[in-house]
Short mmCIF file of C-alpha atoms and ligand atoms in Angstrom, two decimals:
data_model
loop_
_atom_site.label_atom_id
_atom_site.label_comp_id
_atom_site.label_asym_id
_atom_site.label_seq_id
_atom_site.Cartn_x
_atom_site.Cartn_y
_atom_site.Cartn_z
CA UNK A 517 -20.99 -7.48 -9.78
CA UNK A 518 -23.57 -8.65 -7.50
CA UNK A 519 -22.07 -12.23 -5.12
CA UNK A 520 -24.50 -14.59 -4.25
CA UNK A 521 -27.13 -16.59 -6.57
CA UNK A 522 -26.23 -14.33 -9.05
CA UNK A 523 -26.33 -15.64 -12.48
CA UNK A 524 -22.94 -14.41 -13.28
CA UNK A 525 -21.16 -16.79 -11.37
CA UNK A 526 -23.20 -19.87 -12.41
CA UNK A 527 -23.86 -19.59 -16.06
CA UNK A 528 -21.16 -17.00 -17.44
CA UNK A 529 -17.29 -17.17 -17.87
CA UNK A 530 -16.12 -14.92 -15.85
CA UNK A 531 -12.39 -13.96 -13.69
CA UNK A 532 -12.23 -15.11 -9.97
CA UNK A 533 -9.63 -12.69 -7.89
CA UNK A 534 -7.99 -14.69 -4.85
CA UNK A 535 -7.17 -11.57 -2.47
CA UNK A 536 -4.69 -13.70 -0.81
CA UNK A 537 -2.15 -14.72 -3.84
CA UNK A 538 -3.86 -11.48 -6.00
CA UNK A 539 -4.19 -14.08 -8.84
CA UNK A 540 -7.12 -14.66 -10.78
CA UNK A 541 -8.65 -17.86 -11.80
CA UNK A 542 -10.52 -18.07 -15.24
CA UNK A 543 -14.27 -19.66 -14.19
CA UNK A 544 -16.49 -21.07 -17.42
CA UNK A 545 -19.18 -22.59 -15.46
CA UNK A 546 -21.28 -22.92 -19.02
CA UNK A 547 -18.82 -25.90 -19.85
CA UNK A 548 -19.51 -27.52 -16.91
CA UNK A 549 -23.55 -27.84 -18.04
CA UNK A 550 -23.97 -31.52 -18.39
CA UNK A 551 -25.66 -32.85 -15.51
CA UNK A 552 -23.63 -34.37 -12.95
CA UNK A 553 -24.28 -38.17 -13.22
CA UNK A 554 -22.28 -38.98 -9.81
CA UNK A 555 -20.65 -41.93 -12.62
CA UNK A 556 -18.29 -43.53 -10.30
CA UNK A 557 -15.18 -45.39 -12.00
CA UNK A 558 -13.63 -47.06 -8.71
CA UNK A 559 -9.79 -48.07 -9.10
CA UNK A 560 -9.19 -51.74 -7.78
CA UNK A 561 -7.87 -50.65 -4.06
CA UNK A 562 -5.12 -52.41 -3.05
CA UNK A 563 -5.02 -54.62 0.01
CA UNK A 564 -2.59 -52.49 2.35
CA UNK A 565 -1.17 -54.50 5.21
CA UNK A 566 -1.12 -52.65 8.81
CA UNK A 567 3.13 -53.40 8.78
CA UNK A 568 5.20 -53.64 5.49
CA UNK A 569 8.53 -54.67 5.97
CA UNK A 570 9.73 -52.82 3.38
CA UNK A 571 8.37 -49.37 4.34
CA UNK A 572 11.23 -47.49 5.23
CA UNK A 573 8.69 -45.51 7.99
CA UNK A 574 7.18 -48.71 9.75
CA UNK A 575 8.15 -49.07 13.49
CA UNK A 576 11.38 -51.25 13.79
CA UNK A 577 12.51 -51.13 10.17
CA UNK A 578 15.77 -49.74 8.42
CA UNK A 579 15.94 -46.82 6.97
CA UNK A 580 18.76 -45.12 4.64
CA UNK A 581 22.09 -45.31 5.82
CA UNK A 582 21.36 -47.98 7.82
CA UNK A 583 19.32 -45.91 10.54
CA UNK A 584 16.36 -48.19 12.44
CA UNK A 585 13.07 -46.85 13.45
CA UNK A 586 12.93 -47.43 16.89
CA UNK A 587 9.58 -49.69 17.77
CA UNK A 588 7.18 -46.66 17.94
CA UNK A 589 3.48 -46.36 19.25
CA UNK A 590 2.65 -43.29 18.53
CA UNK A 591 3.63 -40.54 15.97
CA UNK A 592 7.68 -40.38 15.11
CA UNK A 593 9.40 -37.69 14.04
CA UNK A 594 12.60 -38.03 12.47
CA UNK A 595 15.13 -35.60 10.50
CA UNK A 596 14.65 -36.61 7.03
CA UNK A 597 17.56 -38.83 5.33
CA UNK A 598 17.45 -37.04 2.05
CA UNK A 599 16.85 -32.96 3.21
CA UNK A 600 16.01 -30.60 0.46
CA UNK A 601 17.23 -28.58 3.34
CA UNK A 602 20.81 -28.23 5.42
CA UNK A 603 20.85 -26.56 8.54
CA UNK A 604 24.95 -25.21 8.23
CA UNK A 605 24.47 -24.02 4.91
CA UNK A 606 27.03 -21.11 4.63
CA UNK A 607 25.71 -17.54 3.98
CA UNK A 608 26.64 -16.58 0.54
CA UNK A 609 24.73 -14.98 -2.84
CA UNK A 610 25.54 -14.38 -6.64
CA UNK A 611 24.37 -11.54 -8.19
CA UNK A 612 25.33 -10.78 -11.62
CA UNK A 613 23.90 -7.35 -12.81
CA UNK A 614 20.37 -8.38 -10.53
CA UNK A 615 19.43 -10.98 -12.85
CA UNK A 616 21.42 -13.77 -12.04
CA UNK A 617 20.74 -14.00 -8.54
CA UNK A 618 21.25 -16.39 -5.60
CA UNK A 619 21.35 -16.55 -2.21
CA UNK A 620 22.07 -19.73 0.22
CA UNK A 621 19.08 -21.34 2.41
CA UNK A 622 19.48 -23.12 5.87
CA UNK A 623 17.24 -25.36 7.03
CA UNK A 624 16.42 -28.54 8.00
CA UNK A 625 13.51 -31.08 6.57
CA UNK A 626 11.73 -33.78 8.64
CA UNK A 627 9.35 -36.32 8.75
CA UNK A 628 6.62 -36.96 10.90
CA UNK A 629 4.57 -40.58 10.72
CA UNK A 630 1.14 -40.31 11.84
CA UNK A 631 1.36 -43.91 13.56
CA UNK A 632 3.04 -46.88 13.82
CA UNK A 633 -0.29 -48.39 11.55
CA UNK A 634 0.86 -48.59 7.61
CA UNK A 635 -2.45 -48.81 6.16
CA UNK A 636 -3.99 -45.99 7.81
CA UNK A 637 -4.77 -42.52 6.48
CA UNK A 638 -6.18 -39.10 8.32
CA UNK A 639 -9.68 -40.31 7.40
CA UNK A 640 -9.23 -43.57 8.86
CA UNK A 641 -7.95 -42.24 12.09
CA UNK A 642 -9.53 -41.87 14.98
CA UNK A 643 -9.65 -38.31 16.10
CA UNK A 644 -7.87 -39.21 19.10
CA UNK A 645 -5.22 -40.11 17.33
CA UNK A 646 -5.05 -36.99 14.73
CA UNK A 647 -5.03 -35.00 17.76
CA UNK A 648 -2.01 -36.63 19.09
CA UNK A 649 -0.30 -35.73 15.16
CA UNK A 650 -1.65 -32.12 16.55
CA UNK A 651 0.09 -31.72 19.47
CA UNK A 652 3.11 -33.40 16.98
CA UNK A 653 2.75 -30.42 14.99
CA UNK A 654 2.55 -27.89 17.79
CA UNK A 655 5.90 -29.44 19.33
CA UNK A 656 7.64 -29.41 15.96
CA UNK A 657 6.64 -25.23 15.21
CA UNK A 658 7.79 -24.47 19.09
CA UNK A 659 11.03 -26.57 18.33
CA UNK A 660 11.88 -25.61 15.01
CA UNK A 661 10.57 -22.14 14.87
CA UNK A 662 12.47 -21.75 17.90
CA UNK A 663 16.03 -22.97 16.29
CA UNK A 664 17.77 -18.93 16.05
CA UNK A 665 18.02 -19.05 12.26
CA UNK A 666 14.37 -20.64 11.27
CA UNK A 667 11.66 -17.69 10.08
CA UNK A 668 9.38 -20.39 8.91
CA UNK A 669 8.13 -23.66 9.48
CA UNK A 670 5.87 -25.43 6.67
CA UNK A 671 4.39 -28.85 7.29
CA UNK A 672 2.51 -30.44 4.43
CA UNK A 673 1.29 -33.90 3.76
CA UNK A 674 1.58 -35.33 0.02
CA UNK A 675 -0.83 -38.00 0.01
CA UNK A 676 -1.09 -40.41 -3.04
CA UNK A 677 1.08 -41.49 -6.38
CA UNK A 678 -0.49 -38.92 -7.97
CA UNK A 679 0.52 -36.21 -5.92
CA UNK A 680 4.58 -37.89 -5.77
CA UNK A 681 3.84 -39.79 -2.68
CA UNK A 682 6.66 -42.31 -2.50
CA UNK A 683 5.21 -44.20 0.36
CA UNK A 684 1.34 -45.06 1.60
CA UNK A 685 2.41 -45.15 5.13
CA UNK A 686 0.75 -41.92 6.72
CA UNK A 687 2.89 -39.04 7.43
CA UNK A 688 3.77 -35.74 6.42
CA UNK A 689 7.22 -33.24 6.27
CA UNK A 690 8.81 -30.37 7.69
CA UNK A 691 10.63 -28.50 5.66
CA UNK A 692 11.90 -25.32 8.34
CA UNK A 693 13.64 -22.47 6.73
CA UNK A 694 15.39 -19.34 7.31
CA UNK A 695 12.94 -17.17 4.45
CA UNK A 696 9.26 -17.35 4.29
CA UNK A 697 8.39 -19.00 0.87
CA UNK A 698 6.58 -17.86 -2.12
CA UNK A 699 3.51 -18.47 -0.86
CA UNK A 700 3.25 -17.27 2.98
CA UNK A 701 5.49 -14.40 2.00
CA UNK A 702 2.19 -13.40 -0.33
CA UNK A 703 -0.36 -14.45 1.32
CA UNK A 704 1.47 -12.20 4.33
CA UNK A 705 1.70 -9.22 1.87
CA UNK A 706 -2.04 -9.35 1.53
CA UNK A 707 -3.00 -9.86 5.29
CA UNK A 708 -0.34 -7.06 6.11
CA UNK A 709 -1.78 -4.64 3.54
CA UNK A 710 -5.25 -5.61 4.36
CA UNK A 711 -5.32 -5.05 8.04
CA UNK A 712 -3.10 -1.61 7.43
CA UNK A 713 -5.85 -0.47 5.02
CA UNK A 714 -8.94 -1.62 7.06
CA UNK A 715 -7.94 -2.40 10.93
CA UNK A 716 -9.17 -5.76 10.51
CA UNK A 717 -8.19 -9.40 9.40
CA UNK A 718 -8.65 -10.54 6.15
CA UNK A 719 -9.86 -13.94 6.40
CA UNK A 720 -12.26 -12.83 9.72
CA UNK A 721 -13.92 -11.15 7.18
CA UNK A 722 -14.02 -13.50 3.95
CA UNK A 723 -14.98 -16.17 7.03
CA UNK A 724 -17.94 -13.85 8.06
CA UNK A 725 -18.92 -13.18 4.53
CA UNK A 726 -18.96 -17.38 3.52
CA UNK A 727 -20.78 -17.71 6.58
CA UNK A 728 -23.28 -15.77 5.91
CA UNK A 729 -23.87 -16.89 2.15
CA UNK A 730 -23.67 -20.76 3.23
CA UNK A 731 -23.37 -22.01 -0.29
CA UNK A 732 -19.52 -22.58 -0.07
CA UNK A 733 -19.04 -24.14 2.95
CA UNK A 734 -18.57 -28.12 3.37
CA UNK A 735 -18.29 -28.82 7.35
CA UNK A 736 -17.42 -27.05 10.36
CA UNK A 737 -17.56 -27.49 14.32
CA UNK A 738 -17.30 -25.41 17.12
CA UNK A 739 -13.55 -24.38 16.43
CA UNK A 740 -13.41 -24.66 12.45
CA UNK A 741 -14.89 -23.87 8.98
CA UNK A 742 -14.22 -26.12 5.66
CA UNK A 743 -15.07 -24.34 2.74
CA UNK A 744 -14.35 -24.45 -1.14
CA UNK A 745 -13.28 -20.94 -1.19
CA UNK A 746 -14.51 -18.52 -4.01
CA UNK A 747 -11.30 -18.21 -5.55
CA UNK A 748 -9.98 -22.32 -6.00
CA UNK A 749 -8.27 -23.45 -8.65
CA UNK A 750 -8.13 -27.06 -8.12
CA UNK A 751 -12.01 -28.74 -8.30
CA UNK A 752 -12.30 -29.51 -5.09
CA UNK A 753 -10.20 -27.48 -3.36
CA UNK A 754 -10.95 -26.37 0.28
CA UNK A 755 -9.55 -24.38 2.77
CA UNK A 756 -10.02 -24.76 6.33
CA UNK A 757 -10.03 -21.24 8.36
CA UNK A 758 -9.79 -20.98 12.29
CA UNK A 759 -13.35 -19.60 13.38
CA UNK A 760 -11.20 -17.74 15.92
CA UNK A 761 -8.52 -15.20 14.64
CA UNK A 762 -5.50 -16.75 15.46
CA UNK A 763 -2.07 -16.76 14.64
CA UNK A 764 -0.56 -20.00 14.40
CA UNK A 765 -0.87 -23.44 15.99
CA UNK A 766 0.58 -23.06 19.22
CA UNK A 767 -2.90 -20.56 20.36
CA UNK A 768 -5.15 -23.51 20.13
CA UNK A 769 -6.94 -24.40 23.03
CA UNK A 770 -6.82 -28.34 24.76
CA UNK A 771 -10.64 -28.06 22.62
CA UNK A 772 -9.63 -26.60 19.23
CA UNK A 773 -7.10 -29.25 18.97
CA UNK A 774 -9.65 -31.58 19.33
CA UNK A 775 -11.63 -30.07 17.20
CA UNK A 776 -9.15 -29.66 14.50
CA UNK A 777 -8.18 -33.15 14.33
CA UNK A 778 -12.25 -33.15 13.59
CA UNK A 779 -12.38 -30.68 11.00
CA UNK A 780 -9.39 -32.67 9.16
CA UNK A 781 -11.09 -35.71 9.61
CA UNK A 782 -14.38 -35.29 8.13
CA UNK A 783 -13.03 -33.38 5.39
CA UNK A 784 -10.80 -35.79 4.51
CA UNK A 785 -13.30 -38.64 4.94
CA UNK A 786 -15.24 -36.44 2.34
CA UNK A 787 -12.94 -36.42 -0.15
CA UNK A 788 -12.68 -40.29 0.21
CA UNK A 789 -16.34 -40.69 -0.28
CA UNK A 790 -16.81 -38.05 -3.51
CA UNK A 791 -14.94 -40.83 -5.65
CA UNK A 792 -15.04 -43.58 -3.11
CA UNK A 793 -11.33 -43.55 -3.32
CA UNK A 794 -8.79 -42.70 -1.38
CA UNK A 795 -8.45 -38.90 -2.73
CA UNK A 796 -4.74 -37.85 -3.22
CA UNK A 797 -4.05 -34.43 -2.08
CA UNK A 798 -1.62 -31.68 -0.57
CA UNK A 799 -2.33 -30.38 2.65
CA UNK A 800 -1.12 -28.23 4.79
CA UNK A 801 -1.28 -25.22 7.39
CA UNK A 802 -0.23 -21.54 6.38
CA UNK A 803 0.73 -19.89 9.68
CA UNK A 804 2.49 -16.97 11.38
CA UNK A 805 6.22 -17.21 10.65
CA UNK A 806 9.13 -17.76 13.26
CA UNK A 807 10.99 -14.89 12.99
CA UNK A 808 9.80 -13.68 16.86
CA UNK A 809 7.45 -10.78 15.69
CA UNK A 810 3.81 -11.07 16.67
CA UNK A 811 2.34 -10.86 13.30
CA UNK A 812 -1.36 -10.17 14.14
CA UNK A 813 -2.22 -9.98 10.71
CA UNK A 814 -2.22 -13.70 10.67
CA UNK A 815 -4.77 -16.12 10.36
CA UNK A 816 -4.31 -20.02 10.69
CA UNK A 817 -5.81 -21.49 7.66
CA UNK A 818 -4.90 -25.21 6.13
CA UNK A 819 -5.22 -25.51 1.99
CA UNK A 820 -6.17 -28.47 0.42
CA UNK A 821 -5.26 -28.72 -3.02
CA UNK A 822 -6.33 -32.53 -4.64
CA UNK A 823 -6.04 -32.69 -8.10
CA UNK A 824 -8.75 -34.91 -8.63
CA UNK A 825 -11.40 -33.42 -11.12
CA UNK A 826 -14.32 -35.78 -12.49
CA UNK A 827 -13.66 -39.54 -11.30
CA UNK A 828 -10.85 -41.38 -9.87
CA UNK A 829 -9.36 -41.47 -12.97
CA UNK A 830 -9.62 -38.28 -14.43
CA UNK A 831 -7.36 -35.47 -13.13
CA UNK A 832 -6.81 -31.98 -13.86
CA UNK A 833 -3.39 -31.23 -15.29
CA UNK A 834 -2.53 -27.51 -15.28
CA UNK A 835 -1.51 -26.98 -19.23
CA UNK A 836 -1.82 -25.27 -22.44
CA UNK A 837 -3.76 -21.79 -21.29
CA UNK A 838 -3.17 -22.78 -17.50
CA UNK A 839 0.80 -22.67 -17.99
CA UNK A 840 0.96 -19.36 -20.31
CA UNK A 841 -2.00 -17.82 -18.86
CA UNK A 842 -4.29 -18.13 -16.02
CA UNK A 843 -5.60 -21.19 -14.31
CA UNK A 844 -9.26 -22.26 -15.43
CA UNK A 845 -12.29 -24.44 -13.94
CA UNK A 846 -15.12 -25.55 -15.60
CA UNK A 847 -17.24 -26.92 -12.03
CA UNK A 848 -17.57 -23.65 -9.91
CA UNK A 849 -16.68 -23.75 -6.02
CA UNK A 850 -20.37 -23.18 -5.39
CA UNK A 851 -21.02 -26.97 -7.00
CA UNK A 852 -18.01 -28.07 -5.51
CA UNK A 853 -18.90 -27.68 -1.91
CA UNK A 854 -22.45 -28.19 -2.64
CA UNK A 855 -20.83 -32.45 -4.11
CA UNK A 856 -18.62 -32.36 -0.98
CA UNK A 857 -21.90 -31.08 1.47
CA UNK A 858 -24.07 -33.97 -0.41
CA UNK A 859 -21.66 -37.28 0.17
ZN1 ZN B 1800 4.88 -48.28 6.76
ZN1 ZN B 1801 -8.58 -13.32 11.41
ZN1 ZN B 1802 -2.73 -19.75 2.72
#
């Protein structure tokens, strides 16, 4: 099968392989033939005040169990009230014949607001102020990676109802953790094998190969690349890949900080404009984990999965064929980035 401007990939159903996850994603771009009418159904947006007295994350206000936010400038961090996570958990496992099988997890969960402002959101930030969540982050995978028992430290922002949001104010979690979860621990598989089997990084070379074909990538600056990679699932998916091969967060540069707060800004800001809504997502880094070893086979990459498919109304819901067989998209990636490149 031939890659770019081939036919193929823009008129005939056809299987998608995602080298990172080794999944497949079912593509029938022939459904997706109606012209694109850029029909905008806007949701009434509602007036969000810059303090809410009853946001449980605004500077100064209670939280559970009584707990005040002190009267914060900048970004907070706090350990979360309710952790999925518990640092003392003690080391135990069931195993019944290996197929009822359990083990105990220590960790600890926490939050990090963006700023003190409610009615912000990454878009609306400056990028002087998403750098300072940077440096936030950077602190918070030195800190917690650091903590003896933590292997892995995933931040990730839910933003919007949709995605189970339970608060506009801007912020994001930490959930640290003594095993690498599904996800990193395959991704990790593939970067590991990949590097064993070719003495080179995986996503150095999908980066070179988007680069050079253009037609998937959405932004990028001097540090960054956002792209709709060839693989998503979600219709506008994008993934944002280091231009640099490095490992984690903590190898940025004073200017790739910078620029990162960039990169998350304006893609961000494009998701906003595709609907003119604020576009609900999940975002967040996948990184080397914290369990001391080098891991060169790494490569600092942020997903961005926002389940918004045709307005701001209409979202995809992963069902029926999706839940017994393999995810499906009608709207290739190559459309995608070239909506998300247009507004
Ligand atoms: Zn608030
Ligand atoms: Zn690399
Ligand atoms: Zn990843």
């Amino acid at each position: 099968m031939k890659t770019t401007g081939d036919p193929i990939l823009s008129q005939t159903p056809h299987r998608r392989y995602n080298p990172l996850t080794r999944d497949w994603v079912l593509v029938s771009p022939h459904r997706a033939k109606r012209p694109w009418q850029g029909k905008i159904e806007t949701i009434p947006s509602e007036r969000v005040p810059a303090y809410d007295p009853d946001c449980y994350l605004c500077p100064g206000n209670a939280r559970a169990e009584g707990v005040r936010n002190p009267n914060y400038t900048g970004t907070f961090v706090f350990d979360n009230d309710f952790p999925a996570l518990l640092p003392d958990a003690p080391q135990e496992s069931v195993d019944e014949s290996g197929l009822i099988v359990a083990r105990t997890e220590a960790g600890r969960c926490r939050v990090v607001c963006f700023t003190p402002r409610h009615d912000l959101t990454i878009p609306r930030m400056s990028v002087q102020e998403i750098r300072a969540v940077v440096e936030t982050w950077t602190e918070q995978y030195a800190e917690l990676g650091g903590l003896p028992f933590v292997r892995h430290v995933q931040i990730f922002e839910n933003r919007g109802a949709l995605m189970g949001a339970s608060n506009p104010h801007p912020h994001c979690q930490i959930w640290a953790e003594a095993e690498l979860p599904n996800v990193p621990a395959l991704e990790q598989r593939s970067l590991l094998e990949y590097r064993e089997r070719h003495g080179s990084c995986l996503l150095c070379r999908y980066l070179e190969i988007e680069l050079e074909r253009q037609e998937r990538i959405v932004c990028a600056n001097d540090a960054f690349v956002a792209l709709v990679p060839f693989w998503a699932v979600w219709p506008f998916e994008t993934m944002i890949l280091a231009k640099r091969h490095l490992t984690a967060i903590d190898e940025l540069t004073t200017a790739e900080r910078a620029a990162l707060a960039d990169i998350l800004k304006r893609t961000t800001a494009r998701y906003d404009r595709l609907f003119q809504v604020p576009f609900p997502y999940t975002g967040g880094p996948h990184q080397r984990p914290t369990d001391g070893a080098p891991h060169p086979e790494w490569h600092m990459h942020w997903h961005f999965y926002p389940p918004l498919l045709r307005s701001a109304t209409v979202r995809k819901f992963m069902t029926g064929y999706e839940l017994l067989g393999t995810p499906q998209r009608d709207l290739t990636a190559e459309t995608a980035a070239e909506r998300l490149r247009a507004v």
